[in-house]
């Protein structure tokens, strides 16, 4: 395992992939933890290469170890484990990732939300909706984006208030989410709110995004209306 740890630092991608393949044959969750501990103090690009190799190869032992380590007391180990799961998009991780959305570390929480959105599991929606009321402000754009990917039109009332949020990133994510979630039943209300944002927002990027969203809704739902006639 110590030799594998050294090879995971290697610049050669083929060497790193071979090291992960060996790990999948002989490794245990504890071995993976030792590997992650051995590289956590290295430069960020070394950590990134090693985590990327573990995630790309995946394999049952790496996945099982990551699922176990997502609950590890060491914050750095949890961060590395969540990063591996984020890239593997393994359905087995859903329940563990939902649990990780309540992690005390905002970064682990945010990356868990990202991973759930990538996996596409609607089972995560209740936890994501809870996070809109309780999460660290730094993670709020990620939460809103995930709801936009996983939700449906019933989440529109939850997202609409974020159009008035003072954070630029939150407002932009809310605009994008609403254009995904809206349907014929609430299109007029959403369109009206977006027009107000487009006319009154202080930030030109937010104004532009809102007006583009209005144009998108007009194109989609005017076509639907014409087809219905």
PDB file of C-alpha atoms in Angstrom:
ATOM      1  CA  UNK A   1       0.000   0.000   0.000  1.00  0.00           C
ATOM      2  CA  UNK A   2       2.863   2.388   0.729  1.00  0.00           C
ATOM      3  CA  UNK A   3       4.253   1.701  -2.736  1.00  0.00           C
ATOM      4  CA  UNK A   4       0.832   2.369  -4.263  1.00  0.00           C
ATOM      5  CA  UNK A   5       0.644   5.664  -2.414  1.00  0.00           C
ATOM      6  CA  UNK A   6       3.884   6.759  -4.052  1.00  0.00           C
ATOM      7  CA  UNK A   7       2.691   5.697  -7.504  1.00  0.00           C
ATOM      8  CA  UNK A   8      -0.561   7.656  -7.073  1.00  0.00           C
ATOM      9  CA  UNK A   9       1.659  10.741  -6.973  1.00  0.00           C
ATOM     10  CA  UNK A  10       3.334   9.820 -10.254  1.00  0.00           C
ATOM     11  CA  UNK A  11       3.034  12.191 -13.210  1.00  0.00           C
ATOM     12  CA  UNK A  12       2.301   9.277 -15.537  1.00  0.00           C
ATOM     13  CA  UNK A  13      -1.455   8.683 -15.785  1.00  0.00           C
ATOM     14  CA  UNK A  14      -0.966   5.047 -16.789  1.00  0.00           C
ATOM     15  CA  UNK A  15       1.043   4.425 -13.641  1.00  0.00           C
ATOM     16  CA  UNK A  16      -1.645   6.008 -11.474  1.00  0.00           C
ATOM     17  CA  UNK A  17      -4.366   3.934 -13.139  1.00  0.00           C
ATOM     18  CA  UNK A  18      -2.325   0.748 -12.622  1.00  0.00           C
ATOM     19  CA  UNK A  19      -1.920   1.602  -8.939  1.00  0.00           C
ATOM     20  CA  UNK A  20      -5.706   1.899  -8.554  1.00  0.00           C
ATOM     21  CA  UNK A  21      -6.206  -1.433 -10.325  1.00  0.00           C
ATOM     22  CA  UNK A  22      -3.856  -3.057  -7.806  1.00  0.00           C
ATOM     23  CA  UNK A  23      -5.746  -1.366  -4.985  1.00  0.00           C
ATOM     24  CA  UNK A  24      -8.977  -2.871  -6.273  1.00  0.00           C
ATOM     25  CA  UNK A  25      -7.450  -6.330  -5.993  1.00  0.00           C
ATOM     26  CA  UNK A  26      -5.862  -6.139  -2.547  1.00  0.00           C
ATOM     27  CA  UNK A  27      -7.192  -3.011  -0.856  1.00  0.00           C
ATOM     28  CA  UNK A  28      -9.583  -2.485   2.047  1.00  0.00           C
ATOM     29  CA  UNK A  29     -11.331   0.692   3.250  1.00  0.00           C
ATOM     30  CA  UNK A  30      -8.535   1.118   5.764  1.00  0.00           C
ATOM     31  CA  UNK A  31      -5.945   0.907   2.984  1.00  0.00           C
ATOM     32  CA  UNK A  32      -7.768   3.581   0.997  1.00  0.00           C
ATOM     33  CA  UNK A  33      -7.864   5.740   4.103  1.00  0.00           C
ATOM     34  CA  UNK A  34      -4.110   5.339   4.565  1.00  0.00           C
ATOM     35  CA  UNK A  35      -3.623   6.351   0.935  1.00  0.00           C
ATOM     36  CA  UNK A  36      -5.753   9.461   1.334  1.00  0.00           C
ATOM     37  CA  UNK A  37      -3.985  10.358   4.572  1.00  0.00           C
ATOM     38  CA  UNK A  38      -0.594   9.965   2.934  1.00  0.00           C
ATOM     39  CA  UNK A  39      -1.394  12.491   0.205  1.00  0.00           C
ATOM     40  CA  UNK A  40      -3.543  15.004   2.091  1.00  0.00           C
ATOM     41  CA  UNK A  41      -0.578  17.235   2.948  1.00  0.00           C
ATOM     42  CA  UNK A  42       0.784  17.183  -0.612  1.00  0.00           C
ATOM     43  CA  UNK A  43       0.322  19.980  -3.148  1.00  0.00           C
ATOM     44  CA  UNK A  44      -3.252  20.397  -4.377  1.00  0.00           C
ATOM     45  CA  UNK A  45      -2.377  19.089  -7.852  1.00  0.00           C
ATOM     46  CA  UNK A  46      -0.960  15.873  -6.329  1.00  0.00           C
ATOM     47  CA  UNK A  47      -4.149  15.368  -4.312  1.00  0.00           C
ATOM     48  CA  UNK A  48      -6.231  16.120  -7.379  1.00  0.00           C
ATOM     49  CA  UNK A  49      -4.360  13.627  -9.580  1.00  0.00           C
ATOM     50  CA  UNK A  50      -4.627  10.878  -6.983  1.00  0.00           C
ATOM     51  CA  UNK A  51      -8.329  11.450  -6.324  1.00  0.00           C
ATOM     52  CA  UNK A  52      -8.973  11.643 -10.050  1.00  0.00           C
ATOM     53  CA  UNK A  53      -7.261   8.280 -10.617  1.00  0.00           C
ATOM     54  CA  UNK A  54      -9.265   6.665  -7.823  1.00  0.00           C
ATOM     55  CA  UNK A  55     -12.503   8.098  -9.195  1.00  0.00           C
ATOM     56  CA  UNK A  56     -11.913   7.251 -12.864  1.00  0.00           C
ATOM     57  CA  UNK A  57     -11.073   3.634 -12.209  1.00  0.00           C
ATOM     58  CA  UNK A  58     -13.593   3.287  -9.400  1.00  0.00           C
ATOM     59  CA  UNK A  59     -14.089  -0.396  -8.778  1.00  0.00           C
ATOM     60  CA  UNK A  60     -15.924  -2.064  -5.899  1.00  0.00           C
ATOM     61  CA  UNK A  61     -13.210  -1.683  -3.277  1.00  0.00           C
ATOM     62  CA  UNK A  62     -12.626   1.997  -3.986  1.00  0.00           C
ATOM     63  CA  UNK A  63     -16.362   2.742  -3.992  1.00  0.00           C
ATOM     64  CA  UNK A  64     -17.010   0.752  -0.814  1.00  0.00           C
ATOM     65  CA  UNK A  65     -14.095   2.471   0.895  1.00  0.00           C
ATOM     66  CA  UNK A  66     -15.315   5.911  -0.167  1.00  0.00           C
ATOM     67  CA  UNK A  67     -18.811   5.145   1.127  1.00  0.00           C
ATOM     68  CA  UNK A  68     -17.339   4.223   4.496  1.00  0.00           C
ATOM     69  CA  UNK A  69     -14.902   7.126   4.623  1.00  0.00           C
ATOM     70  CA  UNK A  70     -17.571   9.716   3.876  1.00  0.00           C
ATOM     71  CA  UNK A  71     -18.361   9.419   7.612  1.00  0.00           C
ATOM     72  CA  UNK A  72     -14.732   9.586   8.791  1.00  0.00           C
ATOM     73  CA  UNK A  73     -13.943  12.024  11.641  1.00  0.00           C
ATOM     74  CA  UNK A  74     -11.088  13.516   9.584  1.00  0.00           C
ATOM     75  CA  UNK A  75     -12.452  16.382   7.502  1.00  0.00           C
ATOM     76  CA  UNK A  76      -9.775  15.968   4.822  1.00  0.00           C
ATOM     77  CA  UNK A  77     -10.611  12.273   4.438  1.00  0.00           C
ATOM     78  CA  UNK A  78     -14.321  13.089   4.069  1.00  0.00           C
ATOM     79  CA  UNK A  79     -13.501  15.699   1.442  1.00  0.00           C
ATOM     80  CA  UNK A  80     -11.398  13.244  -0.559  1.00  0.00           C
ATOM     81  CA  UNK A  81     -14.058  10.515  -0.298  1.00  0.00           C
ATOM     82  CA  UNK A  82     -16.822  12.867  -1.432  1.00  0.00           C
ATOM     83  CA  UNK A  83     -14.710  13.955  -4.399  1.00  0.00           C
ATOM     84  CA  UNK A  84     -14.276  10.340  -5.508  1.00  0.00           C
ATOM     85  CA  UNK A  85     -18.016   9.669  -5.198  1.00  0.00           C
ATOM     86  CA  UNK A  86     -18.768  12.901  -7.031  1.00  0.00           C
ATOM     87  CA  UNK A  87     -16.959  11.639 -10.104  1.00  0.00           C
ATOM     88  CA  UNK A  88     -18.082   8.018 -10.034  1.00  0.00           C
ATOM     89  CA  UNK A  89     -21.843   8.834  -9.995  1.00  0.00           C
ATOM     90  CA  UNK A  90     -22.579   5.488  -8.357  1.00  0.00           C
ATOM     91  CA  UNK A  91     -26.231   4.935  -7.355  1.00  0.00           C
ATOM     92  CA  UNK A  92     -25.100   3.105  -4.213  1.00  0.00           C
ATOM     93  CA  UNK A  93     -23.810   6.415  -2.880  1.00  0.00           C
ATOM     94  CA  UNK A  94     -27.188   8.197  -2.803  1.00  0.00           C
ATOM     95  CA  UNK A  95     -28.132   7.478   0.820  1.00  0.00           C
ATOM     96  CA  UNK A  96     -24.611   8.258   2.025  1.00  0.00           C
ATOM     97  CA  UNK A  97     -24.574  11.511   0.058  1.00  0.00           C
ATOM     98  CA  UNK A  98     -27.953  12.524   1.447  1.00  0.00           C
ATOM     99  CA  UNK A  99     -26.506  11.989   4.914  1.00  0.00           C
ATOM    100  CA  UNK A 100     -23.467  14.055   3.906  1.00  0.00           C
ATOM    101  CA  UNK A 101     -25.706  17.039   3.101  1.00  0.00           C
ATOM    102  CA  UNK A 102     -25.926  17.426   6.891  1.00  0.00           C
ATOM    103  CA  UNK A 103     -22.137  17.386   7.353  1.00  0.00           C
ATOM    104  CA  UNK A 104     -20.710  20.141   9.577  1.00  0.00           C
ATOM    105  CA  UNK A 105     -18.135  20.969   6.887  1.00  0.00           C
ATOM    106  CA  UNK A 106     -19.790  23.263   4.319  1.00  0.00           C
ATOM    107  CA  UNK A 107     -17.447  22.004   1.565  1.00  0.00           C
ATOM    108  CA  UNK A 108     -18.395  18.343   2.112  1.00  0.00           C
ATOM    109  CA  UNK A 109     -22.066  19.377   2.213  1.00  0.00           C
ATOM    110  CA  UNK A 110     -21.775  21.331  -1.041  1.00  0.00           C
ATOM    111  CA  UNK A 111     -19.956  18.580  -2.908  1.00  0.00           C
ATOM    112  CA  UNK A 112     -22.512  16.036  -1.697  1.00  0.00           C
ATOM    113  CA  UNK A 113     -25.260  18.207  -3.194  1.00  0.00           C
ATOM    114  CA  UNK A 114     -23.319  18.401  -6.457  1.00  0.00           C
ATOM    115  CA  UNK A 115     -22.896  14.623  -6.530  1.00  0.00           C
ATOM    116  CA  UNK A 116     -26.603  14.010  -5.917  1.00  0.00           C
ATOM    117  CA  UNK A 117     -27.486  16.353  -8.766  1.00  0.00           C
ATOM    118  CA  UNK A 118     -25.090  14.522 -11.090  1.00  0.00           C
ATOM    119  CA  UNK A 119     -26.471  11.107 -10.113  1.00  0.00           C
ATOM    120  CA  UNK A 120     -29.977  12.452 -10.684  1.00  0.00           C
ATOM    121  CA  UNK A 121     -31.726  10.885  -7.710  1.00  0.00           C
ATOM    122  CA  UNK A 122     -35.017  12.576  -6.831  1.00  0.00           C
ATOM    123  CA  UNK A 123     -34.805  10.953  -3.405  1.00  0.00           C
ATOM    124  CA  UNK A 124     -32.473  13.798  -2.519  1.00  0.00           C
ATOM    125  CA  UNK A 125     -35.134  16.495  -3.015  1.00  0.00           C
ATOM    126  CA  UNK A 126     -36.502  16.583   0.571  1.00  0.00           C
ATOM    127  CA  UNK A 127     -32.991  17.105   1.941  1.00  0.00           C
ATOM    128  CA  UNK A 128     -32.235  19.752  -0.669  1.00  0.00           C
ATOM    129  CA  UNK A 129     -35.430  21.622   0.176  1.00  0.00           C
ATOM    130  CA  UNK A 130     -34.431  21.550   3.844  1.00  0.00           C
ATOM    131  CA  UNK A 131     -31.073  23.051   2.888  1.00  0.00           C
ATOM    132  CA  UNK A 132     -32.746  26.084   1.307  1.00  0.00           C
ATOM    133  CA  UNK A 133     -33.755  27.062   4.835  1.00  0.00           C
ATOM    134  CA  UNK A 134     -30.679  26.061   6.787  1.00  0.00           C
ATOM    135  CA  UNK A 135     -27.566  25.835   4.638  1.00  0.00           C
ATOM    136  CA  UNK A 136     -24.423  27.933   4.728  1.00  0.00           C
ATOM    137  CA  UNK A 137     -24.905  30.907   2.363  1.00  0.00           C
ATOM    138  CA  UNK A 138     -21.813  29.809   0.446  1.00  0.00           C
ATOM    139  CA  UNK A 139     -23.568  26.574  -0.546  1.00  0.00           C
ATOM    140  CA  UNK A 140     -26.920  28.095  -1.476  1.00  0.00           C
ATOM    141  CA  UNK A 141     -26.174  28.531  -5.212  1.00  0.00           C
ATOM    142  CA  UNK A 142     -25.250  24.834  -5.416  1.00  0.00           C
ATOM    143  CA  UNK A 143     -28.453  23.813  -3.625  1.00  0.00           C
ATOM    144  CA  UNK A 144     -30.655  25.933  -5.899  1.00  0.00           C
ATOM    145  CA  UNK A 145     -28.900  24.542  -8.972  1.00  0.00           C
ATOM    146  CA  UNK A 146     -29.434  20.969  -7.771  1.00  0.00           C
ATOM    147  CA  UNK A 147     -33.149  21.561  -7.171  1.00  0.00           C
ATOM    148  CA  UNK A 148     -33.378  22.932 -10.698  1.00  0.00           C
ATOM    149  CA  UNK A 149     -31.883  19.704 -12.039  1.00  0.00           C
ATOM    150  CA  UNK A 150     -33.823  17.247  -9.878  1.00  0.00           C
ATOM    151  CA  UNK A 151     -37.127  19.003  -9.211  1.00  0.00           C
ATOM    152  CA  UNK A 152     -40.326  19.693 -11.090  1.00  0.00           C
ATOM    153  CA  UNK A 153     -42.885  22.462 -11.255  1.00  0.00           C
ATOM    154  CA  UNK A 154     -43.936  21.935  -7.637  1.00  0.00           C
ATOM    155  CA  UNK A 155     -40.580  23.405  -6.548  1.00  0.00           C
ATOM    156  CA  UNK A 156     -41.223  26.726  -8.343  1.00  0.00           C
ATOM    157  CA  UNK A 157     -42.661  28.403  -5.177  1.00  0.00           C
ATOM    158  CA  UNK A 158     -39.502  27.385  -3.291  1.00  0.00           C
ATOM    159  CA  UNK A 159     -37.180  28.904  -5.894  1.00  0.00           C
ATOM    160  CA  UNK A 160     -39.078  32.127  -6.662  1.00  0.00           C
ATOM    161  CA  UNK A 161     -38.027  33.944  -3.442  1.00  0.00           C
ATOM    162  CA  UNK A 162     -34.376  33.514  -4.391  1.00  0.00           C
ATOM    163  CA  UNK A 163     -34.889  35.968  -7.242  1.00  0.00           C
ATOM    164  CA  UNK A 164     -34.822  38.609  -4.497  1.00  0.00           C
ATOM    165  CA  UNK A 165     -31.704  37.221  -2.829  1.00  0.00           C
ATOM    166  CA  UNK A 166     -28.872  39.737  -2.526  1.00  0.00           C
ATOM    167  CA  UNK A 167     -26.292  37.206  -3.701  1.00  0.00           C
ATOM    168  CA  UNK A 168     -25.598  37.412  -7.418  1.00  0.00           C
ATOM    169  CA  UNK A 169     -24.794  33.709  -7.810  1.00  0.00           C
ATOM    170  CA  UNK A 170     -27.974  32.664  -6.009  1.00  0.00           C
ATOM    171  CA  UNK A 171     -30.106  34.891  -8.250  1.00  0.00           C
ATOM    172  CA  UNK A 172     -28.471  33.543 -11.404  1.00  0.00           C
ATOM    173  CA  UNK A 173     -28.985  29.947 -10.303  1.00  0.00           C
ATOM    174  CA  UNK A 174     -32.606  30.717  -9.399  1.00  0.00           C
ATOM    175  CA  UNK A 175     -33.233  32.134 -12.883  1.00  0.00           C
ATOM    176  CA  UNK A 176     -31.767  29.032 -14.521  1.00  0.00           C
ATOM    177  CA  UNK A 177     -33.669  26.694 -12.201  1.00  0.00           C
ATOM    178  CA  UNK A 178     -36.990  28.416 -12.848  1.00  0.00           C
ATOM    179  CA  UNK A 179     -36.640  28.103 -16.615  1.00  0.00           C
ATOM    180  CA  UNK A 180     -36.195  24.354 -16.107  1.00  0.00           C
ATOM    181  CA  UNK A 181     -38.999  23.856 -13.581  1.00  0.00           C
ATOM    182  CA  UNK A 182     -41.742  26.068 -15.014  1.00  0.00           C
ATOM    183  CA  UNK A 183     -44.740  24.682 -16.883  1.00  0.00           C
ATOM    184  CA  UNK A 184     -47.939  26.097 -18.406  1.00  0.00           C
ATOM    185  CA  UNK A 185     -49.620  26.370 -15.003  1.00  0.00           C
ATOM    186  CA  UNK A 186     -47.146  28.877 -13.582  1.00  0.00           C
ATOM    187  CA  UNK A 187     -45.419  30.274 -16.660  1.00  0.00           C
ATOM    188  CA  UNK A 188     -47.199  33.657 -16.491  1.00  0.00           C
ATOM    189  CA  UNK A 189     -46.323  34.208 -12.827  1.00  0.00           C
ATOM    190  CA  UNK A 190     -42.688  33.246 -13.333  1.00  0.00           C
ATOM    191  CA  UNK A 191     -42.418  35.364 -16.452  1.00  0.00           C
ATOM    192  CA  UNK A 192     -43.797  38.404 -14.616  1.00  0.00           C
ATOM    193  CA  UNK A 193     -41.286  37.980 -11.782  1.00  0.00           C
ATOM    194  CA  UNK A 194     -38.414  37.588 -14.234  1.00  0.00           C
ATOM    195  CA  UNK A 195     -39.436  40.750 -16.073  1.00  0.00           C
ATOM    196  CA  UNK A 196     -39.289  42.672 -12.794  1.00  0.00           C
ATOM    197  CA  UNK A 197     -35.816  41.296 -12.072  1.00  0.00           C
ATOM    198  CA  UNK A 198     -34.696  42.171 -15.606  1.00  0.00           C
ATOM    199  CA  UNK A 199     -35.917  45.737 -15.205  1.00  0.00           C
ATOM    200  CA  UNK A 200     -34.816  46.423 -11.630  1.00  0.00           C
ATOM    201  CA  UNK A 201     -31.727  44.335 -10.804  1.00  0.00           C
ATOM    202  CA  UNK A 202     -28.596  46.358 -10.069  1.00  0.00           C
ATOM    203  CA  UNK A 203     -26.255  43.794 -11.602  1.00  0.00           C
ATOM    204  CA  UNK A 204     -26.194  43.785 -15.437  1.00  0.00           C
ATOM    205  CA  UNK A 205     -25.418  40.055 -15.555  1.00  0.00           C
ATOM    206  CA  UNK A 206     -28.556  39.291 -13.538  1.00  0.00           C
ATOM    207  CA  UNK A 207     -30.617  41.659 -15.726  1.00  0.00           C
ATOM    208  CA  UNK A 208     -29.386  39.987 -18.891  1.00  0.00           C
ATOM    209  CA  UNK A 209     -29.992  36.481 -17.540  1.00  0.00           C
ATOM    210  CA  UNK A 210     -33.544  37.388 -16.499  1.00  0.00           C
ATOM    211  CA  UNK A 211     -34.420  38.853 -19.884  1.00  0.00           C
ATOM    212  CA  UNK A 212     -32.937  35.870 -21.692  1.00  0.00           C
ATOM    213  CA  UNK A 213     -35.068  33.625 -19.486  1.00  0.00           C
ATOM    214  CA  UNK A 214     -38.178  35.633 -20.432  1.00  0.00           C
ATOM    215  CA  UNK A 215     -37.326  35.186 -24.109  1.00  0.00           C
ATOM    216  CA  UNK A 216     -36.844  31.461 -23.527  1.00  0.00           C
ATOM    217  CA  UNK A 217     -40.233  31.131 -21.823  1.00  0.00           C
ATOM    218  CA  UNK A 218     -41.917  33.102 -24.614  1.00  0.00           C
ATOM    219  CA  UNK A 219     -40.390  30.833 -27.242  1.00  0.00           C
ATOM    220  CA  UNK A 220     -41.312  27.631 -25.437  1.00  0.00           C
ATOM    221  CA  UNK A 221     -44.785  28.395 -24.231  1.00  0.00           C
ATOM    222  CA  UNK A 222     -46.019  30.513 -27.135  1.00  0.00           C
ATOM    223  CA  UNK A 223     -45.168  27.496 -29.348  1.00  0.00           C
ATOM    224  CA  UNK A 224     -47.077  25.232 -26.979  1.00  0.00           C
ATOM    225  CA  UNK A 225     -50.066  27.558 -27.037  1.00  0.00           C
ATOM    226  CA  UNK A 226     -50.017  27.789 -30.815  1.00  0.00           C
ATOM    227  CA  UNK A 227     -49.838  24.006 -31.132  1.00  0.00           C
ATOM    228  CA  UNK A 228     -52.795  23.632 -28.768  1.00  0.00           C
ATOM    229  CA  UNK A 229     -54.899  25.940 -30.945  1.00  0.00           C
TER     230      UNK A 229
END
